[in-house]
PDB file of C-alpha atoms and ligand atoms in Angstrom:
ATOM      1  CA  UNK O   7     -52.173  69.971 -24.461  1.00  0.00           C
ATOM      2  CA  UNK O   8     -53.523  66.541 -23.461  1.00  0.00           C
ATOM      3  CA  UNK O   9     -54.030  63.972 -26.198  1.00  0.00           C
ATOM      4  CA  UNK O  10     -54.603  60.229 -26.581  1.00  0.00           C
ATOM      5  CA  UNK O  11     -53.157  57.509 -28.703  1.00  0.00           C
ATOM      6  CA  UNK O  12     -53.619  53.758 -29.045  1.00  0.00           C
ATOM      7  CA  UNK O  13     -51.001  51.245 -27.912  1.00  0.00           C
ATOM      8  CA  UNK O  14     -51.744  47.536 -28.303  1.00  0.00           C
ATOM      9  CA  UNK O  15     -55.435  48.336 -28.257  1.00  0.00           C
ATOM     10  CA  UNK O  16     -55.338  50.445 -25.058  1.00  0.00           C
ATOM     11  CA  UNK O  17     -56.072  54.181 -24.945  1.00  0.00           C
ATOM     12  CA  UNK O  18     -53.068  56.085 -23.558  1.00  0.00           C
ATOM     13  CA  UNK O  19     -53.076  59.731 -22.490  1.00  0.00           C
ATOM     14  CA  UNK O  20     -50.116  62.012 -23.055  1.00  0.00           C
ATOM     15  CA  UNK O  21     -49.305  65.699 -22.970  1.00  0.00           C
ATOM     16  CA  UNK O  22     -47.068  67.827 -25.129  1.00  0.00           C
ATOM     17  CA  UNK O  23     -45.923  71.374 -24.449  1.00  0.00           C
ATOM     18  CA  UNK O  24     -43.096  73.654 -25.563  1.00  0.00           C
ATOM     19  CA  UNK O  25     -40.356  73.652 -28.177  1.00  0.00           C
ATOM     20  CA  UNK O  26     -36.712  72.556 -28.183  1.00  0.00           C
ATOM     21  CA  UNK O  27     -34.861  69.451 -27.093  1.00  0.00           C
ATOM     22  CA  UNK O  28     -37.418  66.823 -26.057  1.00  0.00           C
ATOM     23  CA  UNK O  29     -37.821  65.760 -22.426  1.00  0.00           C
ATOM     24  CA  UNK O  30     -40.040  62.801 -21.600  1.00  0.00           C
ATOM     25  CA  UNK O  31     -41.435  62.626 -18.043  1.00  0.00           C
ATOM     26  CA  UNK O  32     -42.448  59.230 -16.682  1.00  0.00           C
ATOM     27  CA  UNK O  33     -44.386  59.176 -13.372  1.00  0.00           C
ATOM     28  CA  UNK O  34     -44.166  56.512 -10.660  1.00  0.00           C
ATOM     29  CA  UNK O  35     -46.558  53.981  -9.093  1.00  0.00           C
ATOM     30  CA  UNK O  36     -50.075  55.417  -8.509  1.00  0.00           C
ATOM     31  CA  UNK O  37     -49.104  58.733 -10.117  1.00  0.00           C
ATOM     32  CA  UNK O  38     -50.088  60.372 -13.416  1.00  0.00           C
ATOM     33  CA  UNK O  39     -49.087  63.182 -15.782  1.00  0.00           C
ATOM     34  CA  UNK O  40     -50.052  65.785 -13.208  1.00  0.00           C
ATOM     35  CA  UNK O  41     -47.174  64.776 -10.958  1.00  0.00           C
ATOM     36  CA  UNK O  42     -45.019  66.782 -13.386  1.00  0.00           C
ATOM     37  CA  UNK O  43     -47.131  69.951 -13.425  1.00  0.00           C
ATOM     38  CA  UNK O  44     -44.450  72.219 -12.000  1.00  0.00           C
ATOM     39  CA  UNK O  45     -41.702  70.634 -14.115  1.00  0.00           C
ATOM     40  CA  UNK O  46     -43.747  71.042 -17.304  1.00  0.00           C
ATOM     41  CA  UNK O  47     -44.609  74.658 -16.479  1.00  0.00           C
ATOM     42  CA  UNK O  48     -40.981  75.583 -15.946  1.00  0.00           C
ATOM     43  CA  UNK O  49     -39.162  73.439 -18.453  1.00  0.00           C
ATOM     44  CA  UNK O  50     -41.554  73.895 -21.381  1.00  0.00           C
ATOM     45  CA  UNK O  51     -40.178  77.457 -21.686  1.00  0.00           C
ATOM     46  CA  UNK O  52     -36.977  75.926 -23.153  1.00  0.00           C
ATOM     47  CA  UNK O  53     -37.805  72.342 -24.038  1.00  0.00           C
ATOM     48  CA  UNK O  54     -40.431  70.216 -25.764  1.00  0.00           C
ATOM     49  CA  UNK O  55     -41.969  68.437 -22.775  1.00  0.00           C
ATOM     50  CA  UNK O  56     -43.815  65.152 -23.167  1.00  0.00           C
ATOM     51  CA  UNK O  57     -45.501  63.260 -20.346  1.00  0.00           C
ATOM     52  CA  UNK O  58     -47.736  60.228 -20.330  1.00  0.00           C
ATOM     53  CA  UNK O  59     -50.058  58.299 -18.077  1.00  0.00           C
ATOM     54  CA  UNK O  60     -48.599  54.799 -17.791  1.00  0.00           C
ATOM     55  CA  UNK O  61     -51.082  51.924 -18.392  1.00  0.00           C
ATOM     56  CA  UNK O  62     -53.685  51.597 -15.641  1.00  0.00           C
ATOM     57  CA  UNK O  63     -52.785  55.043 -14.291  1.00  0.00           C
ATOM     58  CA  UNK O  64     -54.485  58.420 -14.789  1.00  0.00           C
ATOM     59  CA  UNK O  65     -56.605  58.221 -17.896  1.00  0.00           C
ATOM     60  CA  UNK O  66     -54.659  55.406 -19.571  1.00  0.00           C
ATOM     61  CA  UNK O  67     -56.203  51.958 -19.883  1.00  0.00           C
ATOM     62  CA  UNK O  68     -54.614  48.795 -18.477  1.00  0.00           C
ATOM     63  CA  UNK O  69     -52.918  46.282 -20.745  1.00  0.00           C
ATOM     64  CA  UNK O  70     -53.569  42.862 -19.282  1.00  0.00           C
ATOM     65  CA  UNK O  71     -52.224  40.961 -16.285  1.00  0.00           C
ATOM     66  CA  UNK O  72     -48.624  42.274 -16.286  1.00  0.00           C
ATOM     67  CA  UNK O  73     -47.291  45.727 -17.001  1.00  0.00           C
ATOM     68  CA  UNK O  74     -43.626  44.861 -17.494  1.00  0.00           C
ATOM     69  CA  UNK O  75     -41.019  47.597 -17.518  1.00  0.00           C
ATOM     70  CA  UNK O  76     -40.042  46.507 -21.034  1.00  0.00           C
ATOM     71  CA  UNK O  77     -43.588  46.769 -22.402  1.00  0.00           C
ATOM     72  CA  UNK O  78     -43.856  50.254 -20.910  1.00  0.00           C
ATOM     73  CA  UNK O  79     -40.503  51.146 -22.540  1.00  0.00           C
ATOM     74  CA  UNK O  80     -42.027  50.025 -25.872  1.00  0.00           C
ATOM     75  CA  UNK O  81     -45.001  52.280 -25.132  1.00  0.00           C
ATOM     76  CA  UNK O  82     -42.694  55.280 -24.768  1.00  0.00           C
ATOM     77  CA  UNK O  83     -40.971  54.315 -27.985  1.00  0.00           C
ATOM     78  CA  UNK O  84     -44.315  54.053 -29.772  1.00  0.00           C
ATOM     79  CA  UNK O  85     -45.240  57.542 -28.532  1.00  0.00           C
ATOM     80  CA  UNK O  86     -41.950  58.973 -29.771  1.00  0.00           C
ATOM     81  CA  UNK O  87     -42.498  57.398 -33.168  1.00  0.00           C
ATOM     82  CA  UNK O  88     -46.028  58.860 -33.307  1.00  0.00           C
ATOM     83  CA  UNK O  89     -44.641  62.299 -32.416  1.00  0.00           C
ATOM     84  CA  UNK O  90     -41.663  61.845 -34.865  1.00  0.00           C
ATOM     85  CA  UNK O  91     -39.122  62.497 -32.104  1.00  0.00           C
ATOM     86  CA  UNK O  92     -35.814  60.721 -32.385  1.00  0.00           C
ATOM     87  CA  UNK O  93     -33.722  61.483 -29.290  1.00  0.00           C
ATOM     88  CA  UNK O  94     -34.894  62.459 -25.843  1.00  0.00           C
ATOM     89  CA  UNK O  95     -33.847  63.354 -22.338  1.00  0.00           C
ATOM     90  CA  UNK O  96     -35.852  60.946 -20.138  1.00  0.00           C
ATOM     91  CA  UNK O  97     -36.829  61.837 -16.570  1.00  0.00           C
ATOM     92  CA  UNK O  98     -38.245  58.938 -14.554  1.00  0.00           C
ATOM     93  CA  UNK O  99     -39.672  59.067 -11.041  1.00  0.00           C
ATOM     94  CA  UNK O 100     -39.506  55.843  -8.964  1.00  0.00           C
ATOM     95  CA  UNK O 101     -41.370  53.200 -11.041  1.00  0.00           C
ATOM     96  CA  UNK O 102     -41.010  55.629 -13.927  1.00  0.00           C
ATOM     97  CA  UNK O 103     -37.250  55.333 -13.408  1.00  0.00           C
ATOM     98  CA  UNK O 104     -37.538  51.498 -13.620  1.00  0.00           C
ATOM     99  CA  UNK O 105     -39.306  52.034 -16.981  1.00  0.00           C
ATOM    100  CA  UNK O 106     -36.676  54.594 -17.966  1.00  0.00           C
ATOM    101  CA  UNK O 107     -33.906  52.075 -17.314  1.00  0.00           C
ATOM    102  CA  UNK O 108     -35.695  49.460 -19.420  1.00  0.00           C
ATOM    103  CA  UNK O 109     -36.004  52.096 -22.166  1.00  0.00           C
ATOM    104  CA  UNK O 110     -32.272  52.845 -21.775  1.00  0.00           C
ATOM    105  CA  UNK O 111     -31.465  49.172 -22.229  1.00  0.00           C
ATOM    106  CA  UNK O 112     -33.701  48.621 -25.292  1.00  0.00           C
ATOM    107  CA  UNK O 113     -33.312  51.990 -27.036  1.00  0.00           C
ATOM    108  CA  UNK O 114     -29.886  53.242 -25.943  1.00  0.00           C
ATOM    109  CA  UNK O 115     -29.313  55.333 -29.039  1.00  0.00           C
ATOM    110  CA  UNK O 116     -32.541  57.231 -28.455  1.00  0.00           C
ATOM    111  CA  UNK O 117     -31.271  58.839 -25.230  1.00  0.00           C
ATOM    112  CA  UNK O 118     -29.470  62.136 -24.880  1.00  0.00           C
ATOM    113  CA  UNK O 119     -29.514  61.954 -21.080  1.00  0.00           C
ATOM    114  CA  UNK O 120     -31.244  60.058 -18.289  1.00  0.00           C
ATOM    115  CA  UNK O 121     -32.524  61.663 -15.070  1.00  0.00           C
ATOM    116  CA  UNK O 122     -33.493  59.263 -12.298  1.00  0.00           C
ATOM    117  CA  UNK O 123     -35.506  60.688  -9.388  1.00  0.00           C
ATOM    118  CA  UNK O 124     -36.174  58.686  -6.199  1.00  0.00           C
ATOM    119  CA  UNK O 125     -35.444  55.458  -8.032  1.00  0.00           C
ATOM    120  CA  UNK O 126     -32.965  52.641  -8.350  1.00  0.00           C
ATOM    121  CA  UNK O 127     -31.412  50.181 -10.799  1.00  0.00           C
ATOM    122  CA  UNK O 128     -31.584  47.446  -8.134  1.00  0.00           C
ATOM    123  CA  UNK O 129     -34.280  44.810  -8.163  1.00  0.00           C
ATOM    124  CA  UNK O 130     -36.737  44.128  -5.285  1.00  0.00           C
ATOM    125  CA  UNK O 131     -35.421  42.730  -2.010  1.00  0.00           C
ATOM    126  CA  UNK O 132     -37.051  39.547  -0.629  1.00  0.00           C
ATOM    127  CA  UNK O 133     -39.030  41.527   1.931  1.00  0.00           C
ATOM    128  CA  UNK O 134     -40.258  43.955  -0.702  1.00  0.00           C
ATOM    129  CA  UNK O 135     -41.382  41.068  -2.896  1.00  0.00           C
ATOM    130  CA  UNK O 136     -43.319  39.654   0.054  1.00  0.00           C
ATOM    131  CA  UNK O 137     -45.105  42.919   0.810  1.00  0.00           C
ATOM    132  CA  UNK O 138     -45.954  43.384  -2.895  1.00  0.00           C
ATOM    133  CA  UNK O 139     -47.497  39.920  -3.018  1.00  0.00           C
ATOM    134  CA  UNK O 140     -49.620  40.739   0.005  1.00  0.00           C
ATOM    135  CA  UNK O 141     -50.701  44.007  -1.584  1.00  0.00           C
ATOM    136  CA  UNK O 142     -51.933  42.200  -4.689  1.00  0.00           C
ATOM    137  CA  UNK O 143     -53.855  39.683  -2.542  1.00  0.00           C
ATOM    138  CA  UNK O 144     -55.503  42.287  -0.354  1.00  0.00           C
ATOM    139  CA  UNK O 145     -56.178  44.942  -2.977  1.00  0.00           C
ATOM    140  CA  UNK O 146     -59.604  43.803  -4.247  1.00  0.00           C
ATOM    141  CA  UNK O 147     -61.092  43.929  -0.705  1.00  0.00           C
ATOM    142  CA  UNK O 148     -59.158  46.750   0.949  1.00  0.00           C
ATOM    143  CA  UNK O 149     -58.288  49.060  -1.908  1.00  0.00           C
ATOM    144  CA  UNK O 150     -59.107  52.399  -0.270  1.00  0.00           C
ATOM    145  CA  UNK O 151     -57.347  51.593   2.982  1.00  0.00           C
ATOM    146  CA  UNK O 152     -54.240  50.210   1.296  1.00  0.00           C
ATOM    147  CA  UNK O 153     -53.846  53.124  -1.079  1.00  0.00           C
ATOM    148  CA  UNK O 154     -54.235  55.602   1.768  1.00  0.00           C
ATOM    149  CA  UNK O 155     -51.507  53.971   3.834  1.00  0.00           C
ATOM    150  CA  UNK O 156     -49.188  53.516   0.811  1.00  0.00           C
ATOM    151  CA  UNK O 157     -49.492  57.154  -0.237  1.00  0.00           C
ATOM    152  CA  UNK O 158     -49.096  58.270   3.372  1.00  0.00           C
ATOM    153  CA  UNK O 159     -45.847  56.314   3.578  1.00  0.00           C
ATOM    154  CA  UNK O 160     -44.370  58.162   0.560  1.00  0.00           C
ATOM    155  CA  UNK O 161     -44.427  61.533   2.378  1.00  0.00           C
ATOM    156  CA  UNK O 162     -42.228  61.460   5.454  1.00  0.00           C
ATOM    157  CA  UNK O 163     -41.405  65.139   5.885  1.00  0.00           C
ATOM    158  CA  UNK O 164     -43.877  66.854   8.248  1.00  0.00           C
ATOM    159  CA  UNK O 165     -44.111  70.159   6.345  1.00  0.00           C
ATOM    160  CA  UNK O 166     -47.135  72.441   6.396  1.00  0.00           C
ATOM    161  CA  UNK O 167     -48.020  71.293   2.863  1.00  0.00           C
ATOM    162  CA  UNK O 168     -47.780  67.544   3.638  1.00  0.00           C
ATOM    163  CA  UNK O 169     -51.555  67.096   4.087  1.00  0.00           C
ATOM    164  CA  UNK O 170     -52.240  68.815   0.820  1.00  0.00           C
ATOM    165  CA  UNK O 171     -49.636  66.732  -1.049  1.00  0.00           C
ATOM    166  CA  UNK O 172     -50.954  63.464   0.373  1.00  0.00           C
ATOM    167  CA  UNK O 173     -54.488  64.429  -0.648  1.00  0.00           C
ATOM    168  CA  UNK O 174     -53.342  65.279  -4.148  1.00  0.00           C
ATOM    169  CA  UNK O 175     -51.388  62.040  -4.677  1.00  0.00           C
ATOM    170  CA  UNK O 176     -54.255  60.056  -3.188  1.00  0.00           C
ATOM    171  CA  UNK O 177     -56.628  61.474  -5.772  1.00  0.00           C
ATOM    172  CA  UNK O 178     -54.402  60.117  -8.490  1.00  0.00           C
ATOM    173  CA  UNK O 179     -54.025  56.771  -6.713  1.00  0.00           C
ATOM    174  CA  UNK O 180     -57.813  56.448  -6.390  1.00  0.00           C
ATOM    175  CA  UNK O 181     -58.159  56.962 -10.166  1.00  0.00           C
ATOM    176  CA  UNK O 182     -56.209  53.750 -10.838  1.00  0.00           C
ATOM    177  CA  UNK O 183     -58.168  50.568 -11.475  1.00  0.00           C
ATOM    178  CA  UNK O 184     -57.442  47.560  -9.213  1.00  0.00           C
ATOM    179  CA  UNK O 185     -56.313  45.452 -12.217  1.00  0.00           C
ATOM    180  CA  UNK O 186     -53.968  48.269 -13.353  1.00  0.00           C
ATOM    181  CA  UNK O 187     -52.417  48.581  -9.872  1.00  0.00           C
ATOM    182  CA  UNK O 188     -51.899  44.825  -9.649  1.00  0.00           C
ATOM    183  CA  UNK O 189     -50.396  44.658 -13.155  1.00  0.00           C
ATOM    184  CA  UNK O 190     -47.961  47.441 -12.250  1.00  0.00           C
ATOM    185  CA  UNK O 191     -46.947  45.714  -9.035  1.00  0.00           C
ATOM    186  CA  UNK O 192     -46.348  42.465 -10.919  1.00  0.00           C
ATOM    187  CA  UNK O 193     -44.199  44.413 -13.379  1.00  0.00           C
ATOM    188  CA  UNK O 194     -42.088  45.867 -10.570  1.00  0.00           C
ATOM    189  CA  UNK O 195     -41.752  42.441  -8.926  1.00  0.00           C
ATOM    190  CA  UNK O 196     -40.351  40.784 -12.036  1.00  0.00           C
ATOM    191  CA  UNK O 197     -38.096  43.666 -13.100  1.00  0.00           C
ATOM    192  CA  UNK O 198     -34.422  42.908 -13.399  1.00  0.00           C
ATOM    193  CA  UNK O 199     -31.425  44.605 -11.906  1.00  0.00           C
ATOM    194  CA  UNK O 200     -29.998  47.190 -14.340  1.00  0.00           C
ATOM    195  CA  UNK O 201     -26.820  48.566 -12.766  1.00  0.00           C
ATOM    196  CA  UNK O 202     -24.933  47.463 -15.858  1.00  0.00           C
ATOM    197  CA  UNK O 203     -27.021  49.886 -17.913  1.00  0.00           C
ATOM    198  CA  UNK O 204     -25.678  52.753 -15.867  1.00  0.00           C
ATOM    199  CA  UNK O 205     -22.139  51.374 -15.753  1.00  0.00           C
ATOM    200  CA  UNK O 206     -21.900  51.432 -19.546  1.00  0.00           C
ATOM    201  CA  UNK O 207     -24.197  54.387 -20.250  1.00  0.00           C
ATOM    202  CA  UNK O 208     -22.886  56.340 -23.231  1.00  0.00           C
ATOM    203  CA  UNK O 209     -25.029  59.397 -22.221  1.00  0.00           C
ATOM    204  CA  UNK O 210     -24.832  61.495 -19.030  1.00  0.00           C
ATOM    205  CA  UNK O 211     -27.086  60.586 -16.181  1.00  0.00           C
ATOM    206  CA  UNK O 212     -28.258  62.439 -13.115  1.00  0.00           C
ATOM    207  CA  UNK O 213     -29.463  60.701  -9.931  1.00  0.00           C
ATOM    208  CA  UNK O 214     -31.666  62.787  -7.686  1.00  0.00           C
ATOM    209  CA  UNK O 215     -32.112  61.289  -4.209  1.00  0.00           C
ATOM    210  CA  UNK O 216     -34.347  62.409  -1.370  1.00  0.00           C
ATOM    211  CA  UNK O 217     -32.345  62.606   1.827  1.00  0.00           C
ATOM    212  CA  UNK O 218     -35.199  60.992   3.723  1.00  0.00           C
ATOM    213  CA  UNK O 219     -36.609  58.753   1.030  1.00  0.00           C
ATOM    214  CA  UNK O 220     -38.145  55.801   2.930  1.00  0.00           C
ATOM    215  CA  UNK O 221     -38.053  53.530  -0.165  1.00  0.00           C
ATOM    216  CA  UNK O 222     -34.791  54.226  -1.961  1.00  0.00           C
ATOM    217  CA  UNK O 223     -31.699  53.983   0.328  1.00  0.00           C
ATOM    218  CA  UNK O 224     -29.164  56.830  -0.068  1.00  0.00           C
ATOM    219  CA  UNK O 225     -26.387  54.301  -0.053  1.00  0.00           C
ATOM    220  CA  UNK O 226     -27.807  52.697  -3.180  1.00  0.00           C
ATOM    221  CA  UNK O 227     -28.132  56.071  -5.019  1.00  0.00           C
ATOM    222  CA  UNK O 228     -24.523  56.827  -4.112  1.00  0.00           C
ATOM    223  CA  UNK O 229     -23.337  53.479  -5.463  1.00  0.00           C
ATOM    224  CA  UNK O 230     -25.276  53.933  -8.708  1.00  0.00           C
ATOM    225  CA  UNK O 231     -23.796  57.402  -9.230  1.00  0.00           C
ATOM    226  CA  UNK O 232     -20.296  55.894  -8.790  1.00  0.00           C
ATOM    227  CA  UNK O 233     -20.748  53.394 -11.558  1.00  0.00           C
ATOM    228  CA  UNK O 234     -19.827  55.732 -14.365  1.00  0.00           C
ATOM    229  CA  UNK O 235     -17.778  58.963 -14.641  1.00  0.00           C
ATOM    230  CA  UNK O 236     -20.425  60.641 -16.723  1.00  0.00           C
ATOM    231  CA  UNK O 237     -22.871  60.843 -13.844  1.00  0.00           C
ATOM    232  CA  UNK O 238     -23.938  63.264 -11.129  1.00  0.00           C
ATOM    233  CA  UNK O 239     -25.646  62.734  -7.821  1.00  0.00           C
ATOM    234  CA  UNK O 240     -27.805  65.366  -6.108  1.00  0.00           C
ATOM    235  CA  UNK O 241     -29.109  64.637  -2.610  1.00  0.00           C
ATOM    236  CA  UNK O 242     -31.996  66.922  -1.700  1.00  0.00           C
ATOM    237  CA  UNK O 243     -32.933  67.830   1.846  1.00  0.00           C
ATOM    238  CA  UNK O 244     -36.548  68.192   2.877  1.00  0.00           C
ATOM    239  CA  UNK O 245     -37.904  65.484   0.643  1.00  0.00           C
ATOM    240  CA  UNK O 246     -38.938  61.879   1.034  1.00  0.00           C
ATOM    241  CA  UNK O 247     -40.095  59.755  -1.915  1.00  0.00           C
ATOM    242  CA  UNK O 248     -42.002  62.270  -4.021  1.00  0.00           C
ATOM    243  CA  UNK O 249     -39.422  64.912  -4.860  1.00  0.00           C
ATOM    244  CA  UNK O 250     -41.254  66.212  -8.026  1.00  0.00           C
ATOM    245  CA  UNK O 251     -43.943  67.468  -5.610  1.00  0.00           C
ATOM    246  CA  UNK O 252     -42.059  67.955  -2.349  1.00  0.00           C
ATOM    247  CA  UNK O 253     -39.132  70.005  -3.783  1.00  0.00           C
ATOM    248  CA  UNK O 254     -40.516  70.758  -7.240  1.00  0.00           C
ATOM    249  CA  UNK O 255     -38.684  74.050  -7.952  1.00  0.00           C
ATOM    250  CA  UNK O 256     -35.381  72.826  -6.531  1.00  0.00           C
ATOM    251  CA  UNK O 257     -35.684  69.721  -8.723  1.00  0.00           C
ATOM    252  CA  UNK O 258     -36.382  71.893 -11.777  1.00  0.00           C
ATOM    253  CA  UNK O 259     -33.323  74.026 -11.175  1.00  0.00           C
ATOM    254  CA  UNK O 260     -31.127  70.960 -10.672  1.00  0.00           C
ATOM    255  CA  UNK O 261     -32.424  69.421 -13.933  1.00  0.00           C
ATOM    256  CA  UNK O 262     -31.772  72.674 -15.814  1.00  0.00           C
ATOM    257  CA  UNK O 263     -28.292  72.958 -14.299  1.00  0.00           C
ATOM    258  CA  UNK O 264     -27.418  69.383 -15.284  1.00  0.00           C
ATOM    259  CA  UNK O 265     -28.716  69.906 -18.829  1.00  0.00           C
ATOM    260  CA  UNK O 266     -26.750  73.160 -19.141  1.00  0.00           C
ATOM    261  CA  UNK O 267     -23.586  71.435 -17.902  1.00  0.00           C
ATOM    262  CA  UNK O 268     -24.070  68.797 -20.582  1.00  0.00           C
ATOM    263  CA  UNK O 269     -24.807  71.348 -23.290  1.00  0.00           C
ATOM    264  CA  UNK O 270     -28.361  70.072 -23.719  1.00  0.00           C
ATOM    265  CA  UNK O 271     -30.152  73.322 -23.177  1.00  0.00           C
TER     266      UNK O 271
HETATM  267  C1  MLT L 310     -43.116  54.310  -6.839  1.00  0.00           C
HETATM  268  O1  MLT L 310     -43.268  55.376  -6.234  1.00  0.00           O
HETATM  269  O2  MLT L 310     -43.128  54.238  -8.098  1.00  0.00           O
HETATM  270  C2  MLT L 310     -42.964  53.036  -6.024  1.00  0.00           C
HETATM  271  O3  MLT L 310     -42.942  53.341  -4.698  1.00  0.00           O
HETATM  272  C3  MLT L 310     -41.758  52.287  -6.427  1.00  0.00           C
HETATM  273  C4  MLT L 310     -41.652  50.988  -5.700  1.00  0.00           C
HETATM  274  O4  MLT L 310     -42.550  50.602  -4.992  1.00  0.00           O
HETATM  275  O5  MLT L 310     -40.594  50.333  -5.854  1.00  0.00           O
END
C-alpha cells in the first residue's frame, strides 16, 4: 500500500506491506520505492516492509537547498513514529546506505540490524567532489543527457536484461526534479565519514558488495566488514552498482540468511 505523510511541510510517499519484524528500505540517488519491488514482494511474506521515496525522488517533494544525510535520517525517524514502530532492520542502497549510517549514528537504539548494499561509510574523494560540483553546475541545462550517462554508468554488466534495467532506472531518474537532484548531491558532498559507527555498532551488520561495482571499491567494503566482529560481507558476482535490481533474488536470499543467522526472522 502506498501512502503519504508530511515532513517539515513536504509531502513524502511511503509504502507498507506485511507483518512481523520491521524492515525499512532506503533507495539510492535517482531511485525510488520501486527499486525494492522484488525485495518487498519476497520479504513481506515474513516481515513488515516499509519503503519511502527520499525527498526530491519518486513522488516525494524536495526540502530546500540541501538534503543532508542527517535530515533524511530524521525523516525516517518521523515515519517510524507515525507508524508506531520502535525498532527496525534498515536496508540502505548506496546513498540510502549513507542515510542509513546517519540514522545509525543518531538513533542507534532503534536498530536491530543494518544492511548496507553497494555503499560505504567513507566520505567523498577529492575527484568525486569535483565531479559532483560539475554535475550541479551543468544539471539545469543538460539534465536529460547527464541523467542518461549517470544511470548508464551504474550498470556495468552486459547481461541480456541490462537495457531493460537502464530504462527502468532512467524512468525513476527522470521523475526527480532538478532542485531535488542538486540538493541530494550537496547532501552527499557534505556527508561525513562514518567508519566509527560500524566499528562500535552494537547490532549486527551485513555489507553486500557488487564484484564489479564501478562506484564502491571492493577493498573498501572489505575494510568496513573487518571493523567489527558482528559483521558479515557478501560479494556478489554479476552485479555492478544496482544489486537490488541486478541480482534481486540472490540479494533477498542473502538478506534472509543473515536475518535467520541473527535470529531476526
Ligand atoms: C547512489 O547510487 O546512490 C550514488 O551513486 C551514490 C554516490 O554517488 O555516491
